[in-house]
Coordinates of C-alpha atoms and ligand atoms in Angstrom, one line a residue:
M1 CA -80.1 50.2 55.4
K2 CA -78.6 51.1 52.0
A3 CA -77.4 48.5 49.6
Y4 CA -76.2 48.2 46.1
R5 CA -78.5 45.5 44.9
I6 CA -78.2 43.7 41.6
E7 CA -81.5 42.7 39.8
D8 CA -82.1 40.8 36.6
T9 CA -83.8 43.5 34.5
E10 CA -85.2 43.2 31.0
N11 CA -81.9 44.9 29.8
G12 CA -79.8 42.3 31.7
P13 CA -78.4 42.3 35.2
R14 CA -77.9 45.8 36.7
G15 CA -77.1 47.1 40.1
T16 CA -78.7 50.2 41.8
V17 CA -78.6 51.7 45.3
V18 CA -81.8 50.8 47.2
A19 CA -83.1 50.9 50.7
M20 CA -83.7 47.4 52.2
E21 CA -84.6 45.8 55.6
P22 CA -81.6 44.2 57.3
D23 CA -83.9 41.2 58.1
A24 CA -84.1 40.5 54.4
L25 CA -80.3 39.8 54.2
D26 CA -79.2 36.2 53.5
A27 CA -78.9 34.1 56.6
G28 CA -75.9 33.8 58.9
D29 CA -75.1 33.7 62.6
V30 CA -73.0 37.0 62.5
V31 CA -74.2 40.4 61.5
I32 CA -71.4 42.8 60.5
S33 CA -71.6 46.6 60.3
T34 CA -69.6 47.2 57.1
R35 CA -66.9 49.8 57.2
H36 CA -65.2 49.3 53.8
A37 CA -65.8 47.1 50.8
G38 CA -63.1 47.1 48.1
I39 CA -64.2 47.1 44.5
N40 CA -63.0 44.3 42.2
Y41 CA -63.2 43.7 38.5
K42 CA -65.5 40.8 39.2
D43 CA -67.9 43.3 41.0
A44 CA -67.9 45.5 37.9
L45 CA -68.7 42.5 35.7
A46 CA -71.5 41.6 38.0
G47 CA -73.0 45.0 38.5
T48 CA -72.8 46.0 34.8
G49 CA -74.1 42.7 33.6
K50 CA -71.0 42.2 31.4
A51 CA -70.6 38.6 32.6
P52 CA -73.1 36.3 34.3
I53 CA -71.5 36.5 37.7
I54 CA -74.6 36.6 39.9
R55 CA -76.1 33.2 40.7
R56 CA -79.3 34.4 42.4
Y57 CA -81.3 37.6 41.9
P58 CA -81.7 39.9 43.5
C59 CA -78.3 39.9 45.3
N60 CA -76.3 42.7 47.1
G61 CA -73.0 43.1 45.1
G62 CA -69.6 43.2 46.7
I63 CA -67.3 40.1 46.9
E64 CA -65.6 41.3 50.1
A65 CA -66.2 43.4 53.2
V66 CA -64.3 44.6 56.3
G67 CA -66.3 45.6 59.3
Q68 CA -67.2 45.2 63.0
V69 CA -69.4 42.4 64.4
E70 CA -72.7 43.9 65.4
T71 CA -74.4 40.7 66.7
S72 CA -73.1 37.2 66.9
A73 CA -74.8 33.9 67.7
S74 CA -71.3 32.2 67.5
D75 CA -69.1 32.0 70.5
R76 CA -66.1 32.7 68.3
F77 CA -67.0 36.3 67.6
R78 CA -68.2 39.1 69.9
P79 CA -69.8 42.5 69.1
G80 CA -67.0 45.0 68.3
D81 CA -64.6 42.4 66.8
W82 CA -63.0 43.5 63.4
V83 CA -63.4 40.9 60.7
I84 CA -62.8 40.3 57.0
V85 CA -65.1 38.3 54.7
H86 CA -64.6 37.3 51.1
G87 CA -65.4 34.4 48.9
R88 CA -67.9 31.6 49.8
G89 CA -70.4 33.2 47.4
I90 CA -70.4 36.7 48.9
G91 CA -71.6 39.1 46.3
V92 CA -72.4 36.3 43.9
S93 CA -75.0 34.0 45.6
H94 CA -75.1 35.5 49.1
D95 CA -75.7 39.2 49.8
G96 CA -72.4 41.0 49.6
G97 CA -70.3 43.9 50.9
F98 CA -71.8 46.9 49.1
A99 CA -74.3 47.3 51.9
E100 CA -74.3 48.9 55.4
K101 CA -74.7 45.4 56.9
V102 CA -73.7 41.9 55.9
R103 CA -74.9 38.7 57.5
V104 CA -72.8 35.5 57.1
P105 CA -72.0 32.2 58.8
A106 CA -69.1 32.6 61.4
D107 CA -67.1 30.0 59.5
W108 CA -66.6 32.5 56.6
L109 CA -64.9 35.2 58.8
V110 CA -61.2 36.0 59.2
R111 CA -60.2 38.0 62.2
L112 CA -58.4 41.2 61.3
P113 CA -54.7 40.3 62.0
D114 CA -52.5 42.5 64.2
G115 CA -50.5 44.8 62.0
L116 CA -53.3 45.9 59.7
T117 CA -55.8 48.6 60.2
P118 CA -59.4 47.9 58.9
R119 CA -58.7 50.4 56.0
E120 CA -55.4 48.6 55.1
A121 CA -57.2 45.2 55.1
A122 CA -59.8 46.6 52.8
I123 CA -57.2 48.1 50.5
F124 CA -55.8 44.6 50.2
G125 CA -59.2 42.8 50.0
V126 CA -59.6 40.0 47.6
A127 CA -57.1 41.7 45.3
G128 CA -54.4 41.6 47.9
H129 CA -55.3 38.1 49.0
S130 CA -54.9 36.9 45.4
A131 CA -51.6 38.8 44.9
A132 CA -50.3 37.4 48.2
L133 CA -51.3 33.8 47.2
A134 CA -49.4 34.3 44.0
V135 CA -46.2 35.5 45.8
H136 CA -46.6 32.6 48.3
K137 CA -46.9 30.1 45.5
L138 CA -43.8 31.5 43.6
E139 CA -41.8 31.1 46.8
E140 CA -43.3 27.7 47.6
L141 CA -42.1 26.5 44.2
G142 CA -38.6 27.8 44.8
V143 CA -38.5 31.1 43.0
T144 CA -36.0 33.4 44.9
P145 CA -34.9 37.0 44.1
D146 CA -31.4 35.8 42.9
R147 CA -33.1 33.8 40.0
G148 CA -34.1 36.9 38.1
P149 CA -36.9 39.3 37.5
I150 CA -40.6 38.7 38.1
A151 CA -43.1 40.1 35.5
V152 CA -46.5 41.4 36.7
T153 CA -49.2 42.0 34.1
G154 CA -52.2 44.4 34.5
A155 CA -49.7 46.1 36.9
T156 CA -51.8 49.2 37.5
G157 CA -54.9 47.1 38.5
G158 CA -55.9 46.1 42.0
V159 CA -54.2 42.7 42.0
G160 CA -51.3 43.8 39.8
S161 CA -50.4 46.9 41.8
L162 CA -50.5 45.0 45.1
A163 CA -48.4 42.1 43.6
V164 CA -45.8 44.7 42.5
G165 CA -45.6 46.1 46.0
M166 CA -45.4 42.7 47.8
L167 CA -42.8 41.3 45.5
A168 CA -40.7 44.5 45.9
R169 CA -41.1 44.1 49.7
R170 CA -39.8 40.5 49.4
G171 CA -36.7 41.8 47.6
F172 CA -37.6 40.7 44.0
S173 CA -36.7 42.8 41.0
V174 CA -40.2 43.5 39.4
T175 CA -41.0 44.3 35.8
A176 CA -44.4 45.9 35.7
I177 CA -46.3 45.3 32.4
S178 CA -49.0 47.9 31.8
S179 CA -50.8 49.3 28.9
K180 CA -51.1 52.7 30.7
T181 CA -48.0 54.6 29.6
D182 CA -48.7 57.5 31.9
Q183 CA -48.5 55.4 35.1
E184 CA -44.7 54.7 35.1
A185 CA -44.2 56.9 38.2
F186 CA -47.0 55.2 40.1
L187 CA -45.5 51.7 39.2
R188 CA -42.0 52.7 40.2
G189 CA -43.3 54.2 43.4
L190 CA -44.8 50.7 44.2
G191 CA -41.3 49.3 43.8
A192 CA -41.1 48.2 40.1
S193 CA -37.6 48.3 38.8
A194 CA -38.7 48.3 35.2
V195 CA -41.9 49.2 33.4
R196 CA -43.0 47.9 30.0
T197 CA -46.0 47.9 27.7
P198 CA -47.5 44.5 26.7
P199 CA -46.0 43.0 23.5
A200 CA -47.7 44.6 20.5
E201 CA -47.4 41.7 18.1
E202 CA -48.5 38.1 18.1
T203 CA -45.7 35.7 17.3
R204 CA -46.0 32.1 16.1
K205 CA -42.8 31.1 17.9
P206 CA -43.5 28.6 20.7
L207 CA -40.6 29.9 22.7
E208 CA -38.8 33.3 22.9
G209 CA -35.9 34.7 24.8
A210 CA -36.1 33.6 28.5
E211 CA -36.6 36.7 30.6
W212 CA -38.5 35.8 33.8
A213 CA -37.8 33.7 36.9
G214 CA -41.5 34.0 37.6
A215 CA -44.7 35.9 36.7
V216 CA -48.0 37.1 38.2
D217 CA -50.6 37.3 35.4
T218 CA -53.8 39.2 36.1
V219 CA -54.9 39.6 32.4
G220 CA -55.0 36.1 30.7
G221 CA -55.2 35.7 26.9
P222 CA -52.2 36.9 24.8
Q223 CA -50.3 38.3 27.8
L224 CA -50.3 35.0 29.6
E225 CA -49.4 33.2 26.4
W226 CA -46.4 35.6 26.0
L227 CA -45.3 35.0 29.6
L228 CA -45.3 31.3 29.0
R229 CA -43.1 31.8 25.9
T230 CA -40.6 34.0 27.8
T231 CA -40.3 32.4 31.2
A232 CA -36.8 31.0 32.0
P233 CA -36.1 27.4 32.7
Q234 CA -37.7 26.2 36.0
G235 CA -39.7 29.4 36.2
V236 CA -43.2 29.7 37.6
V237 CA -46.1 31.6 36.0
T238 CA -49.1 32.2 38.3
A239 CA -52.5 32.7 36.5
I240 CA -55.0 34.9 38.5
G241 CA -57.1 36.8 36.1
N242 CA -59.0 37.0 32.8
A243 CA -59.4 40.8 32.2
A244 CA -58.5 40.1 28.5
G245 CA -60.6 36.9 28.2
I246 CA -60.6 33.3 29.2
G247 CA -58.9 31.8 26.1
L248 CA -55.3 30.4 26.3
K249 CA -53.3 29.4 23.2
T250 CA -50.0 27.8 24.1
T251 CA -47.8 24.8 23.2
V252 CA -46.4 22.2 25.5
L253 CA -42.8 23.5 24.8
P254 CA -42.5 25.9 27.8
F255 CA -43.4 23.0 30.0
I256 CA -41.4 20.2 28.5
L257 CA -38.3 22.1 27.2
R258 CA -38.0 24.7 30.0
G259 CA -39.7 23.0 32.9
V260 CA -42.0 26.0 33.4
T261 CA -44.9 25.6 35.9
L262 CA -48.2 27.2 35.3
A263 CA -49.9 27.6 38.7
G264 CA -53.5 28.6 39.2
I265 CA -54.5 31.0 41.9
N266 CA -58.0 31.0 43.4
S267 CA -58.7 33.4 46.2
D268 CA -61.6 31.4 47.7
T269 CA -59.0 29.7 49.9
P270 CA -59.6 27.1 52.7
M271 CA -59.7 28.8 56.1
E272 CA -56.3 27.6 57.3
L273 CA -54.5 28.8 54.2
R274 CA -56.6 32.0 54.3
Q275 CA -55.6 32.9 57.8
L276 CA -51.9 32.1 57.1
I277 CA -51.9 34.3 54.0
W278 CA -53.7 37.2 55.8
N279 CA -51.1 36.9 58.6
R280 CA -48.4 37.2 55.9
M281 CA -50.2 40.2 54.4
A282 CA -50.0 41.9 57.8
G283 CA -46.3 41.1 58.0
D284 CA -43.7 40.2 55.5
L285 CA -45.9 40.8 52.4
K286 CA -47.2 44.3 53.5
P287 CA -46.0 46.8 50.9
D288 CA -44.5 50.1 51.9
G289 CA -47.1 52.9 51.6
L290 CA -50.1 50.5 51.5
D291 CA -52.4 53.2 53.0
A292 CA -51.7 55.5 50.1
L293 CA -52.9 52.9 47.5
G294 CA -56.6 53.2 48.4
R295 CA -59.2 55.9 47.8
E296 CA -62.8 56.0 48.9
I297 CA -66.0 56.5 47.0
A298 CA -69.6 56.7 48.3
L299 CA -72.0 53.8 47.6
E300 CA -74.0 56.1 45.2
A301 CA -70.9 56.5 43.0
L302 CA -70.5 52.8 42.4
P303 CA -72.4 52.4 39.0
A304 CA -70.3 55.1 37.3
Y305 CA -67.1 53.7 38.8
M306 CA -67.9 50.2 37.5
D307 CA -68.2 51.5 34.0
E308 CA -64.7 53.1 34.3
M309 CA -63.4 49.8 35.6
I310 CA -64.7 47.8 32.7
A311 CA -63.2 50.4 30.4
G312 CA -59.8 49.7 32.0
R313 CA -59.4 53.3 33.2
I314 CA -58.8 52.5 36.9
H315 CA -55.6 52.1 38.8
G316 CA -55.0 51.0 42.4
R317 CA -57.7 50.1 44.8
T318 CA -61.0 51.9 45.5
L319 CA -63.2 51.3 48.6
V320 CA -66.8 51.9 49.2
T321 CA -66.7 53.4 52.7
F322 CA -69.5 53.6 55.2
A323 CA -69.7 55.9 58.2
D324 CA -68.8 54.8 61.7
Ligands
NAP401 N1 -58.3 34.0 40.8 C1 -58.9 34.7 41.7 O1 -59.3 34.2 42.7 C2 -59.1 36.2 41.4 C3 -59.2 37.1 42.5 C4 -59.2 38.5 42.3 C5 -59.2 38.9 41.0 N2 -59.2 38.0 39.9 C6 -59.1 38.5 38.5 O2 -57.9 39.2 38.4 C7 -58.1 40.2 37.4 C8 -57.7 41.5 37.9 O3 -58.6 42.0 38.9 P1 -58.5 43.4 39.5 O4 -59.5 43.5 40.5 O5 -57.1 43.7 39.8 O6 -59.0 44.3 38.2 P2 -58.6 45.8 37.8 O7 -58.2 46.6 39.0 O8 -59.7 46.2 36.9 O9 -57.2 45.5 37.0 C9 -57.2 44.8 35.8 C10 -56.0 45.4 35.0 O10 -55.8 44.5 33.8 C11 -55.5 45.4 32.7 N3 -56.6 45.2 31.7 C12 -57.9 45.5 31.9 N4 -58.6 45.2 30.8 C13 -57.8 44.7 30.0 C14 -57.9 44.1 28.7 N5 -59.1 44.1 28.0 N6 -56.8 43.6 28.1 C15 -55.6 43.7 28.7 N7 -55.4 44.2 29.9 C16 -56.5 44.7 30.6 C17 -55.4 46.8 33.2 O11 -54.0 47.0 33.6 P3 -52.9 47.8 32.7 O12 -53.7 49.0 32.1 O13 -51.9 48.2 33.8 O14 -52.4 46.9 31.7 C18 -56.2 46.8 34.4 O15 -55.9 47.8 35.3 C19 -59.5 40.1 36.9 O16 -59.6 39.3 35.8 C20 -60.2 39.4 38.1 O17 -61.4 38.8 37.7 C21 -59.1 36.7 40.2

């Protein structure tokens, strides 16, 4: 079978497409024939060696997969069942989705919910699950469409674009924040009612004009700091990503003067929450035109694609797709 396998070379971690024996895959009681594996920023960091993501070398990359059960030693899954797997160390410390087959414990699998095709589930992938968790969290903490607009940063990215689509579907007014000035039509097509570039200048003011009822931040760093300074009283900012770094400079004033909540999002959810969120993704959080948000590449095109992703030149969701 073919796999995109990441080795620790003398020039640092690097992924290449290799042939490997399925028996050499990490252990599990279910073998899945992979149909699609979405590509995430974290995969690009791992495969290019830009960050120390991989915990054990060599390791097949790919932090998610959608496919059909081929063999199962678990009575919960049968050959032919469509399943989704992400998190639990997939593509980090357990052979991941950029391979024709994946072998995992049955406990890691989510059944494909009614209302999603395998391709739609892969277009969502970890990115969609994270975006859905953020929308779920905003709603859980009382943010409703009548309270004002929601800002989404890194809006053309995988997480960002899906968050824009989901929030629009839920009736929120969405302001898409993107550095890509040529992507306004794409963002409005997803349902954004306003599109802005990130603020150019740093400010020393601890608070600025209150603009957002809530926010979904996929970028971190200065953009997250700006969101905290500009979120309205009782607003909620969800932090998902670190595309601009892991640092965060803020003051306590947004929290103690405006009652702003900073809520963390981690997509490696417990199974009960995972299934609930996937069910919502197949229902009230499914954006219009989801199918058009994905495009396919072959496994061999992954290395070049990852370089583009690190350079921030990608928009939407791209899948590595394997033949039937
Ligand atoms: N918490 C979790 O469980 C979880 C799950 C999934 C992903 N993530 C994280 O979420 C983030 C987004 O993931 P993704 O898969 O959506 O990535 P992606 O498709 O590459 O999108 C990231 C977007 O962020 C913006 N961006 C990229 N580099 C930037 C930089 N240096 N400074 C400012 N903005 C930059 C770009 O959007 P614009 O050009 O439109 O501004 C880019 O399209 C990543 O940090 C990823 O690690 C976390």
